[in-house]
GROMACS .gro file of C-alpha atoms in nm:
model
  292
    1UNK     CA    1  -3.918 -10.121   6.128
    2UNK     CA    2  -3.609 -10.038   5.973
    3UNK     CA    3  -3.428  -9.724   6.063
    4UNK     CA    4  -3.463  -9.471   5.759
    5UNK     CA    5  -3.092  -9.269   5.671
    6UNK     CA    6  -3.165  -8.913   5.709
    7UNK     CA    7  -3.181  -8.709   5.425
    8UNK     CA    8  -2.985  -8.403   5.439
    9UNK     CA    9  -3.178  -8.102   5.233
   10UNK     CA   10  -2.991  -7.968   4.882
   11UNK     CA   11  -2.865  -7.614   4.827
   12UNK     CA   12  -2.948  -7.483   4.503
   13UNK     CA   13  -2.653  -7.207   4.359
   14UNK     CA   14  -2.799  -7.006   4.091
   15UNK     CA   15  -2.520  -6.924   3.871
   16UNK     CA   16  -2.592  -6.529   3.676
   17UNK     CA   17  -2.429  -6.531   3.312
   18UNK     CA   18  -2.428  -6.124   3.367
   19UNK     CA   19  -2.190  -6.194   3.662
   20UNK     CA   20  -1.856  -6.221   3.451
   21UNK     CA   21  -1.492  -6.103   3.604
   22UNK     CA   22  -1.244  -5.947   3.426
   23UNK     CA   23  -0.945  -6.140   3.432
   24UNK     CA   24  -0.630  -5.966   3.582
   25UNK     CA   25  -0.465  -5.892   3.252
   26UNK     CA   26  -0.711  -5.714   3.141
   27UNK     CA   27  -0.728  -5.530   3.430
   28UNK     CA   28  -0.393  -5.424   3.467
   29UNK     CA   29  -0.373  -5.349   3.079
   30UNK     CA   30  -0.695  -5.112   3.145
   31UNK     CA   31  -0.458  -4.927   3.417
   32UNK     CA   32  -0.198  -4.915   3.200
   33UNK     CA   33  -0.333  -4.698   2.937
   34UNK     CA   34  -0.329  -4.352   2.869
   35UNK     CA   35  -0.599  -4.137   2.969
   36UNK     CA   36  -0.601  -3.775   3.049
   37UNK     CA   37  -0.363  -3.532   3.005
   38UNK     CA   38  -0.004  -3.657   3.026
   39UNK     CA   39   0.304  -3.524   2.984
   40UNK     CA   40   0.576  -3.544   2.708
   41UNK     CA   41   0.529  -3.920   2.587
   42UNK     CA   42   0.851  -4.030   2.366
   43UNK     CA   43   0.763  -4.219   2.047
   44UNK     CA   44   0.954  -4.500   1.883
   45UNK     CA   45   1.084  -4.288   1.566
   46UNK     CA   46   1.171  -4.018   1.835
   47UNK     CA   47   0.871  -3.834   1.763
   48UNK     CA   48   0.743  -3.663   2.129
   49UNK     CA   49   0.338  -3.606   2.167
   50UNK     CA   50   0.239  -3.363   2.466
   51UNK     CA   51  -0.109  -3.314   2.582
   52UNK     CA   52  -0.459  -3.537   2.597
   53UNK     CA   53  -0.541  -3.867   2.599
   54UNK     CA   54  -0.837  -4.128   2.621
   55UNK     CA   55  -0.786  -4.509   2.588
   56UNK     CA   56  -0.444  -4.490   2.497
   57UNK     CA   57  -0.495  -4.282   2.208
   58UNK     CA   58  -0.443  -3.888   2.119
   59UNK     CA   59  -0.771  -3.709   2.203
   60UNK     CA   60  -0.849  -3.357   2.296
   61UNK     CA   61  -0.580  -3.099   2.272
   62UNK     CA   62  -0.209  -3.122   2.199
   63UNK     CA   63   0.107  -3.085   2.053
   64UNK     CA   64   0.305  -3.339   1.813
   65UNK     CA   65   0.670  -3.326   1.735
   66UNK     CA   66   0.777  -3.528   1.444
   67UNK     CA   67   1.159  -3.581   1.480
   68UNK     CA   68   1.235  -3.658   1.104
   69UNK     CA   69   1.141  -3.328   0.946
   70UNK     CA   70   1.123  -3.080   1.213
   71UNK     CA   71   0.743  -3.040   1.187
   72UNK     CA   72   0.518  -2.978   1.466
   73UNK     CA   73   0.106  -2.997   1.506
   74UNK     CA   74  -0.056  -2.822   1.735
   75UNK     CA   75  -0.453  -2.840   1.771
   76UNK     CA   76  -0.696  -3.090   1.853
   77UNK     CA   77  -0.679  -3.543   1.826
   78UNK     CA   78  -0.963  -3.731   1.784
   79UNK     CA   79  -0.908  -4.125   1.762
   80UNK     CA   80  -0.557  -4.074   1.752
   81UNK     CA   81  -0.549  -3.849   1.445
   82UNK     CA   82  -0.557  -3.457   1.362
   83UNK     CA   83  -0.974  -3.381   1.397
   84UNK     CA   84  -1.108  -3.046   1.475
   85UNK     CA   85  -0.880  -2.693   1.496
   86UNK     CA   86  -0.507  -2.717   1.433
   87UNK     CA   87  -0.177  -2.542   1.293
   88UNK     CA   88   0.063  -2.726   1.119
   89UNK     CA   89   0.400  -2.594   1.063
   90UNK     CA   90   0.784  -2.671   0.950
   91UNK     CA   91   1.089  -2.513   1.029
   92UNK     CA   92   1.296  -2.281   0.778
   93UNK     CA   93   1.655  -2.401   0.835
   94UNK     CA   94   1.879  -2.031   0.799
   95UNK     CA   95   2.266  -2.066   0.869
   96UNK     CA   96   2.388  -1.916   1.164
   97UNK     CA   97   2.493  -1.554   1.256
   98UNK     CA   98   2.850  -1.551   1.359
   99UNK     CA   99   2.979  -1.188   1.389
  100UNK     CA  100   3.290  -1.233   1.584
  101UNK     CA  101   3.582  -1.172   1.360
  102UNK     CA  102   3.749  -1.499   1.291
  103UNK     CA  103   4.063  -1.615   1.518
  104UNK     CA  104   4.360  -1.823   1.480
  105UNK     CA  105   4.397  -2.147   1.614
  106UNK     CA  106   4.713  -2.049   1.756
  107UNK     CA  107   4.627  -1.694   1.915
  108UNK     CA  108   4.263  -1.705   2.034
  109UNK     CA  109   4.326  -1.299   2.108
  110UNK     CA  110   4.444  -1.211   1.797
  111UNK     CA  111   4.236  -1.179   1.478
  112UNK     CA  112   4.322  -1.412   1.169
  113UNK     CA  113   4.416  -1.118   0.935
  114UNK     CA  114   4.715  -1.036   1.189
  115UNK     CA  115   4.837  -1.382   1.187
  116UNK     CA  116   5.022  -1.578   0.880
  117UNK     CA  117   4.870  -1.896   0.907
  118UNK     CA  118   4.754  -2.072   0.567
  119UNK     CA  119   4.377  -2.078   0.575
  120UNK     CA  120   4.427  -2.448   0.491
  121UNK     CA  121   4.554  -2.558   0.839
  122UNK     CA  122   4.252  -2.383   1.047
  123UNK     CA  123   4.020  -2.701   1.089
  124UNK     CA  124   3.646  -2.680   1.012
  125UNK     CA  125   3.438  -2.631   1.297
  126UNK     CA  126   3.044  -2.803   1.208
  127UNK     CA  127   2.793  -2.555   1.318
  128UNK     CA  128   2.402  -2.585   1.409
  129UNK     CA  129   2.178  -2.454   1.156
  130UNK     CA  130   1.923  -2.260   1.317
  131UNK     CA  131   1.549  -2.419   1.292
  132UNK     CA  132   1.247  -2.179   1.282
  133UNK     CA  133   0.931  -2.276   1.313
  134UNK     CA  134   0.712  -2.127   0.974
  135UNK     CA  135   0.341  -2.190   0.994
  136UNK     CA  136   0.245  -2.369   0.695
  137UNK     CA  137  -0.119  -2.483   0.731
  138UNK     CA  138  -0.378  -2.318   0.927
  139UNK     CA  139  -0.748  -2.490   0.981
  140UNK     CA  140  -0.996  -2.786   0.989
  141UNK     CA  141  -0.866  -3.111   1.019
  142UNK     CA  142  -1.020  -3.444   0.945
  143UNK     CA  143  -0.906  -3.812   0.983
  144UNK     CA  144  -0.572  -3.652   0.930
  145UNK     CA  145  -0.620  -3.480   0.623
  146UNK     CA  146  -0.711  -3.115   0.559
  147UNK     CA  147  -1.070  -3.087   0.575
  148UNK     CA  148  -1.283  -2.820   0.594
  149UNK     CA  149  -1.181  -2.403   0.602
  150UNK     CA  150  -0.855  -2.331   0.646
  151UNK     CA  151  -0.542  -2.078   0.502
  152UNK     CA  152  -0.266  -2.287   0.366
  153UNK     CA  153   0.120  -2.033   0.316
  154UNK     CA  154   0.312  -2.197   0.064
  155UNK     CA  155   0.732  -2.203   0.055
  156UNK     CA  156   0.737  -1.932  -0.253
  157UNK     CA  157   0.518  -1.633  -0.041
  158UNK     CA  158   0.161  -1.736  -0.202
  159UNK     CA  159  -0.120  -1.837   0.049
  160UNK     CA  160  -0.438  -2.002  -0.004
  161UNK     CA  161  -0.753  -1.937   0.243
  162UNK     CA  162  -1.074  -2.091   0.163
  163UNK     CA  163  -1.260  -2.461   0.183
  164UNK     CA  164  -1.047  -2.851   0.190
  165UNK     CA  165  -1.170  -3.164   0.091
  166UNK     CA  166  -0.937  -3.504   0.141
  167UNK     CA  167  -0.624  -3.284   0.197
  168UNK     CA  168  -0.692  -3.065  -0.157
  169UNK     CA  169  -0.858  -2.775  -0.237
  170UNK     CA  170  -1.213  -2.806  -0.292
  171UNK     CA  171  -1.543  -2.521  -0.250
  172UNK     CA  172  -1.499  -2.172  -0.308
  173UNK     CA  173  -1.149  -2.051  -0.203
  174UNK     CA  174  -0.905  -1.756  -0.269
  175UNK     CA  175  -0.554  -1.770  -0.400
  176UNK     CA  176  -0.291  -1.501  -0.376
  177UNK     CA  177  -0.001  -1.580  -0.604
  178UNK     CA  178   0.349  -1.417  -0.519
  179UNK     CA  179   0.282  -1.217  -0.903
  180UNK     CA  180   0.017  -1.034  -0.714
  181UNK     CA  181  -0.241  -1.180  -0.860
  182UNK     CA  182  -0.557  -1.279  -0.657
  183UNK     CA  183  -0.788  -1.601  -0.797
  184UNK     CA  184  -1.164  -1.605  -0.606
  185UNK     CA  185  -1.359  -1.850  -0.701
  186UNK     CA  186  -1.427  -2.230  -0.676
  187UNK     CA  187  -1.209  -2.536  -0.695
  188UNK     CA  188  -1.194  -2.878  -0.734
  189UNK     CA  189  -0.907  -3.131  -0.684
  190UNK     CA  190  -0.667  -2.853  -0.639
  191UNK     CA  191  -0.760  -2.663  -0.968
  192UNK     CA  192  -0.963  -2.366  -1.085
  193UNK     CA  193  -1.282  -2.514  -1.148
  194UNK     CA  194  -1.636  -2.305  -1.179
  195UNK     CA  195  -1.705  -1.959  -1.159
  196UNK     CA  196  -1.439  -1.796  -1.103
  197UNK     CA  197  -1.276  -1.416  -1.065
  198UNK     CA  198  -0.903  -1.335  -1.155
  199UNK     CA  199  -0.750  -1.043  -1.077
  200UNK     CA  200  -0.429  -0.964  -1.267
  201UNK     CA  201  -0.156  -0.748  -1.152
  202UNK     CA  202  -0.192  -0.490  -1.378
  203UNK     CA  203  -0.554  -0.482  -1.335
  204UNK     CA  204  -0.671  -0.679  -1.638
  205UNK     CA  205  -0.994  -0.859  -1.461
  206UNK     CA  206  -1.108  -1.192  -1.586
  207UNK     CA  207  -1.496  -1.317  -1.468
  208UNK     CA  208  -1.640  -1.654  -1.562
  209UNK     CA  209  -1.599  -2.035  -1.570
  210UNK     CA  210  -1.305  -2.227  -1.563
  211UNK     CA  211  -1.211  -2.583  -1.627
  212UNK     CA  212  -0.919  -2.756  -1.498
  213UNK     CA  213  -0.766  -2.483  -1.381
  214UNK     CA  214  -0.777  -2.277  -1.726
  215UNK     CA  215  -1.052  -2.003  -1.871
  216UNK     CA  216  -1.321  -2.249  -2.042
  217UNK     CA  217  -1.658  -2.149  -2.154
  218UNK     CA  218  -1.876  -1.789  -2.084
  219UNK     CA  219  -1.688  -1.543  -1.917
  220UNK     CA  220  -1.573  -1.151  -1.975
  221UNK     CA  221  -1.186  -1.026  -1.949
  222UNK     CA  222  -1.188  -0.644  -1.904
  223UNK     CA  223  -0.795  -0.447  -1.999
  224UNK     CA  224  -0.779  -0.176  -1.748
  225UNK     CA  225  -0.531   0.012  -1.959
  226UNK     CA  226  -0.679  -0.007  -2.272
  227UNK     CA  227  -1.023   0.041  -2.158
  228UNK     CA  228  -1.209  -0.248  -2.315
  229UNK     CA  229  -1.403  -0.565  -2.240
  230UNK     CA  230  -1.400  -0.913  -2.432
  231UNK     CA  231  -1.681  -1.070  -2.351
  232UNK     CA  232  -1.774  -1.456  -2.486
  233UNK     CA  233  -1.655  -1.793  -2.521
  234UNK     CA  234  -1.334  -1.924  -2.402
  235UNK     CA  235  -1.162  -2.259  -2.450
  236UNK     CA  236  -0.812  -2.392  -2.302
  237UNK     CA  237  -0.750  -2.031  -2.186
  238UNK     CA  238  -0.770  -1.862  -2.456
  239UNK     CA  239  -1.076  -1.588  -2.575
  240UNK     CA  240  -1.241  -1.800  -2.882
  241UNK     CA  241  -1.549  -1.594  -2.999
  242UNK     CA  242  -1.731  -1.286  -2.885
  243UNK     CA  243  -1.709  -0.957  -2.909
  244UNK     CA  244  -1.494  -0.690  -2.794
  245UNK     CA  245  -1.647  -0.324  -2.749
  246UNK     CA  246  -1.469  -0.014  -2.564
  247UNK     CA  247  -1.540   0.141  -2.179
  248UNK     CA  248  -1.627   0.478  -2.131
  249UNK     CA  249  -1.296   0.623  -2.038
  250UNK     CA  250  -1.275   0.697  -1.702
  251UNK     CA  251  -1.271   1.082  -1.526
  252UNK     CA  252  -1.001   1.281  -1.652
  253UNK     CA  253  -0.898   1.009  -1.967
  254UNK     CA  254  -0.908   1.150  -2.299
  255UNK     CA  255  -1.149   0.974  -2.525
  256UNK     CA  256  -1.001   0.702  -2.756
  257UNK     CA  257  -0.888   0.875  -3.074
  258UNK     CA  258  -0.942   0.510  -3.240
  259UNK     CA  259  -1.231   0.362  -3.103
  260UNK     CA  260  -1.351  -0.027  -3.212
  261UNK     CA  261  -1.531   0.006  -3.544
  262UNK     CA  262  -1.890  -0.046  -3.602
  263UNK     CA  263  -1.985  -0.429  -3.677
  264UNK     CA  264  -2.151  -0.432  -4.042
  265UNK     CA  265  -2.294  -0.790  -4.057
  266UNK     CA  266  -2.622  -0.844  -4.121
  267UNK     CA  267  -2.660  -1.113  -3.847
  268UNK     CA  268  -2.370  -1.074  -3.630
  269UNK     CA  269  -2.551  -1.254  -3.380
  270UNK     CA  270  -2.655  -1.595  -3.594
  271UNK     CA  271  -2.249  -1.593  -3.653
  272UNK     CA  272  -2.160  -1.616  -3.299
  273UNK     CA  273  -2.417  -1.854  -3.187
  274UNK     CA  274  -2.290  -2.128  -3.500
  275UNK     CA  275  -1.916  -2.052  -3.347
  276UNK     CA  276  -2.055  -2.136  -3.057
  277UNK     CA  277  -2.161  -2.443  -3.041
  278UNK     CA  278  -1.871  -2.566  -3.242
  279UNK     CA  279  -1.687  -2.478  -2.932
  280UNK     CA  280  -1.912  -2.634  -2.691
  281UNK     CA  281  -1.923  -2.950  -2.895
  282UNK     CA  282  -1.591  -2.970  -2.904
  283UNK     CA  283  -1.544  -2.876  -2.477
  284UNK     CA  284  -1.800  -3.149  -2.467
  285UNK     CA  285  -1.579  -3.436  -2.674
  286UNK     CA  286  -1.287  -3.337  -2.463
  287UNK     CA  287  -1.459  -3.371  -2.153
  288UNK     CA  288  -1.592  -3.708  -2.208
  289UNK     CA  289  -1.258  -3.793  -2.359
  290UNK     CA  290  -1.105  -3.717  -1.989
  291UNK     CA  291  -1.363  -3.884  -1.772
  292UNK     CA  292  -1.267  -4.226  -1.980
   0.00000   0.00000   0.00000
């Protein structure tokens, strides 16, 4: 018999697909991100961010500087951009208070208006402009845009507080306009669109639709000093067909010593209703015309 070579027995290695290893790169680029709060992180435009992180992105709460304008954000990130609660505001640049009595170049002791030195040969000294901070926009951000409710203070003294859609105003909202008057109602794409209540400074009151930010359609304009009430159709802000009657005058006013005269048509009704729909057919061309 012939001697047999032994046979040594095989090892079997299962190899796991789910058993993967993150190469080092990855690894250290995973340490290397941002994640928690952090202190001020310095931009490439020299704009500084201070506050939250999560994956190397703005998340949570903080504060942005942007370096070009002056502006600053302060609120909640999301993905990087301005989501949630947040105030944005720019600075109001005012010159700077100097109320030391001008000197000579030559004297520092001495006031100018003792010296005789041409006004010509003191050089001009540059001086910082002081930078206050003004609160411009205060609300619901979303994706980076205005979105939501919030009370936007515009440059002129007028301030907005009511609903945001894609950065404009959109939803019910009130406007108070540096003239004093007061606009509560809806809006859409930054106009007057809807029902709608203005209220004028001198306490003329206007109640109805509007359309593209001017009176259009069924509404009612009431003169406080006069004591009487329009009430009808309107088209491209201006009172079209209706009627006009007089208030009772109020305690302590005399009555009217020339009040409205009667109406003496037969059908003064039938009249209105054919002016009408003249009007509304011709609202209804123009809005068609504009969608086009």
């Amino acid at each position: 018999m012939t001697d047999q070579p032994q046979r040594h027995p095989r090892t079997t290695i299962a190899r796991h697909a789910y058993i993967t290893k993150t190469p080092l790169w990855e690894q250290r680029d995973m340490l290397s991100r941002k994640n928690g709060p952090h202190a001020t992180v310095y931009m490439v435009n020299g704009d500084r961010y201070l506050g939250e992180w999560f994956a190397n992105k703005k998340q949570g709460n903080g504060t942005y500087f942007y370096n070009a304008t002056g502006s600053l954000y302060e609120g909640e990130w999301h993905n990087d951009m301005r989501n949630g609660f947040g105030t944005f505001a720019t600075p109001i640049t005012e010159p700077p208070h100097n109320n030391s009595p001008t000197r000579s170049p030559h004297n520092n002791n001495a006031p100018t208006h003792l010296q005789t030195v041409p006004s010509s040969t003191i050089p001009a000294t540059p001086r910082k402009r002081r930078r206050n901070p003004r609160a411009v926009y205060a609300g619901q951000w979303k994706d980076d845009n205005r979105d939501g409710r919030g009370t936007y203070f515009y440059e002129d003294g007028s301030w907005y507080e009511g609903l945001w859609k894609e950065d404009q105003k959109e939803g019910w909202g009130r406007m108070n306009y540096i003239d004093g008057s007061v606009y509560d109602g809806e809006w859409h794409k930054e106009m007057r669109h809807g029902q709608g209540v203005l209220l004028e400074p001198t306490g003329d009151r206007y109640e109805g639709m509007w359309l593209d930010d001017q009176k259009e359609g069924p509404g009612k304009y009431i003169y406080k000093s006069k004591r009487q009430m329009y009430e009808g159709e309107w088209s491209k802000g201006l009172p079209k067909c209706g009627t006009l009657v007089d208030l009772p005058p109020l305690p302590g006013q005399v009555p009217k010593k020339y009040p409205i005269p009667e109406i003496k048509l037969a059908d003064p009704e039938a009249v209105l209703e054919h002016q009408r729909e003249e009007i509304r057919d011709a609202r209804m061309v123009r809005m068609m015309a504009a969608e086009q």
